PDB file of C-alpha atoms in Angstrom:
ATOM      1  CA  MET A   1     -10.418  -3.710 -18.173  1.00 56.00           C
ATOM      2  CA  SER A   2      -7.779  -1.388 -16.752  1.00 85.00           C
ATOM      3  CA  PHE A   3     -10.111  -0.277 -13.948  1.00 91.00           C
ATOM      4  CA  LEU A   4     -10.560  -3.898 -12.885  1.00 92.00           C
ATOM      5  CA  ALA A   5      -6.795  -4.481 -12.797  1.00 92.00           C
ATOM      6  CA  ARG A   6      -6.237  -1.300 -10.755  1.00 94.00           C
ATOM      7  CA  PHE A   7      -9.085  -2.271  -8.409  1.00 95.00           C
ATOM      8  CA  LEU A   8      -7.662  -5.750  -7.836  1.00 95.00           C
ATOM      9  CA  MET A   9      -4.073  -4.652  -7.282  1.00 95.00           C
ATOM     10  CA  HIS A  10      -4.781  -1.690  -5.006  1.00 95.00           C
ATOM     11  CA  GLY A  11      -7.413  -3.701  -3.143  1.00 95.00           C
ATOM     12  CA  LEU A  12      -4.831  -6.395  -2.487  1.00 96.00           C
ATOM     13  CA  ALA A  13      -2.389  -3.732  -1.298  1.00 96.00           C
ATOM     14  CA  CYS A  14      -5.001  -2.488   1.191  1.00 96.00           C
ATOM     15  CA  LEU A  15      -5.543  -6.036   2.429  1.00 96.00           C
ATOM     16  CA  ALA A  16      -1.813  -6.705   2.684  1.00 96.00           C
ATOM     17  CA  LEU A  17      -0.943  -3.621   4.748  1.00 95.00           C
ATOM     18  CA  PRO A  18      -2.272  -4.817   8.150  1.00 93.00           C
ATOM     19  CA  ALA A  19      -0.775  -8.279   7.691  1.00 94.00           C
ATOM     20  CA  ALA A  20       2.606  -6.903   6.613  1.00 94.00           C
ATOM     21  CA  PHE A  21       2.646  -4.421   9.492  1.00 90.00           C
ATOM     22  CA  ALA A  22       1.773  -7.133  12.032  1.00 88.00           C
ATOM     23  CA  GLN A  23       4.507  -9.390  10.663  1.00 91.00           C
ATOM     24  CA  GLY A  24       7.048  -6.573  10.674  1.00 85.00           C
ATOM     25  CA  TYR A  25       6.071  -5.550  14.190  1.00 81.00           C
ATOM     26  CA  SER A  26       6.528  -9.074  15.530  1.00 85.00           C
ATOM     27  CA  LEU A  27       9.920  -9.390  13.799  1.00 85.00           C
ATOM     28  CA  TRP A  28      10.953  -6.011  15.226  1.00 78.00           C
ATOM     29  CA  ALA A  29       9.924  -7.039  18.751  1.00 79.00           C
ATOM     30  CA  LYS A  30      11.677 -10.390  18.396  1.00 85.00           C
ATOM     31  CA  TRP A  31      14.984  -9.322  16.854  1.00 84.00           C
ATOM     32  CA  VAL A  32      15.585  -5.649  17.592  1.00 78.00           C
ATOM     33  CA  ALA A  33      13.914  -4.549  20.795  1.00 73.00           C
ATOM     34  CA  PRO A  34      10.680  -4.964  22.695  1.00 72.00           C
ATOM     35  CA  PRO A  35       8.189  -2.192  21.988  1.00 67.00           C
ATOM     36  CA  VAL A  36       8.486   0.923  24.098  1.00 66.00           C
ATOM     37  CA  ALA A  37       5.471   3.175  24.589  1.00 61.00           C
ATOM     38  CA  ARG A  38       6.341   6.821  24.064  1.00 58.00           C
ATOM     39  CA  GLY A  39       4.776   9.811  22.410  1.00 53.00           C
ATOM     40  CA  ILE A  40       1.732   9.121  20.308  1.00 54.00           C
ATOM     41  CA  ALA A  41       0.338   5.639  20.546  1.00 72.00           C
ATOM     42  CA  LEU A  42       1.601   3.772  17.515  1.00 75.00           C
ATOM     43  CA  GLY A  43      -1.540   1.642  17.322  1.00 78.00           C
ATOM     44  CA  LEU A  44      -3.777   4.685  16.934  1.00 85.00           C
ATOM     45  CA  ALA A  45      -1.312   6.224  14.512  1.00 86.00           C
ATOM     46  CA  MET A  46      -1.332   3.050  12.415  1.00 88.00           C
ATOM     47  CA  GLU A  47      -5.123   3.108  12.337  1.00 91.00           C
ATOM     48  CA  LEU A  48      -5.049   6.671  11.000  1.00 93.00           C
ATOM     49  CA  ILE A  49      -2.328   5.738   8.509  1.00 94.00           C
ATOM     50  CA  PHE A  50      -4.368   2.744   7.355  1.00 95.00           C
ATOM     51  CA  TYR A  51      -7.425   4.933   6.674  1.00 96.00           C
ATOM     52  CA  PHE A  52      -5.203   7.420   4.826  1.00 96.00           C
ATOM     53  CA  PHE A  53      -3.657   4.560   2.846  1.00 97.00           C
ATOM     54  CA  VAL A  54      -7.067   3.198   1.843  1.00 97.00           C
ATOM     55  CA  ALA A  55      -8.352   6.657   0.851  1.00 96.00           C
ATOM     56  CA  LEU A  56      -5.333   7.338  -1.354  1.00 96.00           C
ATOM     57  CA  ASN A  57      -5.610   3.897  -2.919  1.00 96.00           C
ATOM     58  CA  VAL A  58      -9.221   4.676  -3.846  1.00 96.00           C
ATOM     59  CA  PHE A  59      -7.966   7.797  -5.616  1.00 95.00           C
ATOM     60  CA  MET A  60      -5.286   5.682  -7.305  1.00 95.00           C
ATOM     61  CA  ILE A  61      -7.931   3.245  -8.520  1.00 95.00           C
ATOM     62  CA  LEU A  62      -9.946   6.091 -10.022  1.00 94.00           C
ATOM     63  CA  SER A  63      -6.897   7.689 -11.633  1.00 90.00           C
ATOM     64  CA  GLY A  64      -5.856   6.285 -14.980  1.00 82.00           C
ATOM     65  CA  SER A  65      -2.474   8.017 -15.109  1.00 89.00           C
ATOM     66  CA  ARG A  66       0.566   6.207 -13.780  1.00 92.00           C
ATOM     67  CA  LYS A  67       2.294   9.534 -13.028  1.00 94.00           C
ATOM     68  CA  ILE A  68      -0.594  10.671 -10.831  1.00 95.00           C
ATOM     69  CA  ARG A  69      -0.614   7.351  -8.974  1.00 95.00           C
ATOM     70  CA  CYS A  70       3.142   7.534  -8.363  1.00 95.00           C
ATOM     71  CA  GLY A  71       2.776  11.149  -7.225  1.00 96.00           C
ATOM     72  CA  LEU A  72       0.053  10.151  -4.768  1.00 95.00           C
ATOM     73  CA  ALA A  73       2.286   7.375  -3.430  1.00 96.00           C
ATOM     74  CA  GLY A  74       5.155   9.834  -2.941  1.00 96.00           C
ATOM     75  CA  THR A  75       2.853  12.325  -1.250  1.00 96.00           C
ATOM     76  CA  MET A  76       1.618   9.601   1.077  1.00 96.00           C
ATOM     77  CA  VAL A  77       5.176   8.605   2.037  1.00 97.00           C
ATOM     78  CA  ALA A  78       6.079  12.242   2.733  1.00 97.00           C
ATOM     79  CA  ALA A  79       2.953  12.761   4.860  1.00 96.00           C
ATOM     80  CA  ILE A  80       3.600   9.612   6.886  1.00 96.00           C
ATOM     81  CA  LEU A  81       7.203  10.644   7.483  1.00 96.00           C
ATOM     82  CA  LEU A  82       6.111  14.120   8.528  1.00 95.00           C
ATOM     83  CA  TYR A  83       3.599  12.624  10.945  1.00 93.00           C
ATOM     84  CA  LEU A  84       5.742   9.878  12.497  1.00 91.00           C
ATOM     85  CA  LEU A  85       9.348  11.119  12.466  1.00 91.00           C
ATOM     86  CA  PRO A  86       9.125  13.439  15.503  1.00 89.00           C
ATOM     87  CA  GLN A  87       7.921  10.672  17.832  1.00 84.00           C
ATOM     88  CA  HIS A  88       9.151   7.496  16.089  1.00 82.00           C
ATOM     89  CA  PRO A  89      12.395   8.270  14.237  1.00 86.00           C
ATOM     90  CA  ILE A  90      13.250   4.610  13.610  1.00 83.00           C
ATOM     91  CA  ARG A  91       9.838   3.048  13.030  1.00 84.00           C
ATOM     92  CA  GLY A  92       8.508   5.974  10.975  1.00 89.00           C
ATOM     93  CA  PRO A  93      10.634   5.368   7.873  1.00 92.00           C
ATOM     94  CA  GLY A  94       9.852   1.652   8.009  1.00 90.00           C
ATOM     95  CA  ILE A  95       6.123   2.270   8.065  1.00 92.00           C
ATOM     96  CA  ALA A  96       6.417   4.887   5.314  1.00 95.00           C
ATOM     97  CA  LEU A  97       8.460   2.527   3.138  1.00 94.00           C
ATOM     98  CA  LEU A  98       5.962  -0.273   3.747  1.00 95.00           C
ATOM     99  CA  CYS A  99       3.040   1.884   2.627  1.00 96.00           C
ATOM    100  CA  GLY A 100       4.909   3.380  -0.321  1.00 96.00           C
ATOM    101  CA  GLY A 101       6.308   0.008  -1.347  1.00 96.00           C
ATOM    102  CA  LEU A 102       2.878  -1.616  -1.385  1.00 96.00           C
ATOM    103  CA  CYS A 103       1.491   1.222  -3.502  1.00 96.00           C
ATOM    104  CA  LEU A 104       4.388   1.078  -5.945  1.00 96.00           C
ATOM    105  CA  LEU A 105       4.104  -2.700  -6.143  1.00 96.00           C
ATOM    106  CA  ALA A 106       0.407  -2.384  -6.961  1.00 95.00           C
ATOM    107  CA  ILE A 107       1.185   0.237  -9.626  1.00 95.00           C
ATOM    108  CA  ALA A 108       3.938  -1.915 -11.147  1.00 95.00           C
ATOM    109  CA  LEU A 109       1.826  -5.085 -11.233  1.00 95.00           C
ATOM    110  CA  THR A 110      -1.273  -3.452 -12.723  1.00 93.00           C
ATOM    111  CA  ASP A 111      -0.028  -3.686 -16.337  1.00 91.00           C
ATOM    112  CA  PRO A 112       0.965  -7.385 -16.195  1.00 94.00           C
ATOM    113  CA  LEU A 113      -2.367  -8.205 -14.548  1.00 94.00           C
ATOM    114  CA  GLU A 114      -4.205  -6.260 -17.248  1.00 92.00           C
ATOM    115  CA  THR A 115      -2.347  -8.234 -19.926  1.00 92.00           C
ATOM    116  CA  LEU A 116      -3.277 -11.478 -18.187  1.00 93.00           C
ATOM    117  CA  LEU A 117      -6.924 -10.430 -17.922  1.00 90.00           C
ATOM    118  CA  ARG A 118      -7.016  -9.567 -21.649  1.00 91.00           C
ATOM    119  CA  LYS A 119      -5.585 -12.989 -22.532  1.00 91.00           C
ATOM    120  CA  LEU A 120      -8.124 -14.709 -20.280  1.00 89.00           C
ATOM    121  CA  ARG A 121     -10.933 -12.723 -21.854  1.00 88.00           C
ATOM    122  CA  THR A 122      -9.756 -13.634 -25.361  1.00 88.00           C
ATOM    123  CA  PHE A 123      -9.472 -17.277 -24.322  1.00 87.00           C
ATOM    124  CA  ALA A 124     -12.963 -17.273 -22.776  1.00 85.00           C
ATOM    125  CA  GLU A 125     -14.491 -15.744 -25.916  1.00 85.00           C
ATOM    126  CA  GLY A 126     -12.960 -18.534 -27.979  1.00 77.00           C
ATOM    127  CA  ASP A 127     -10.806 -16.407 -30.299  1.00 62.00           C
ATOM    128  CA  PRO A 128      -7.442 -17.943 -31.181  1.00 57.00           C
TER     129      PRO A 128
END
């Protein structure tokens, strides 16, 4: 049952990342400043970051330990910061926090979802 909860939560995090980035990008362009092309192309960098995010979330799904999942999330944030800070010192931390925040949210919501799934299973089996 725990594998299913981890799969659902981290899968939703992977689906939410492109939508959250697009929303954040449009808010940034609207309120702060129009996008300026410099250094590495941020679109290609985001594609690489998305693949990295999905790969680490697969490892998080397979890992049963909460400490390992949190460590992977921290490692991912550090790697994204290391990759983006030289060229994008303002956007880099935002993207890193978005990725790390989605992972930590998925980790935090796995236990309540597992509890809900257990209650639904008990209800479906007909036990009081």
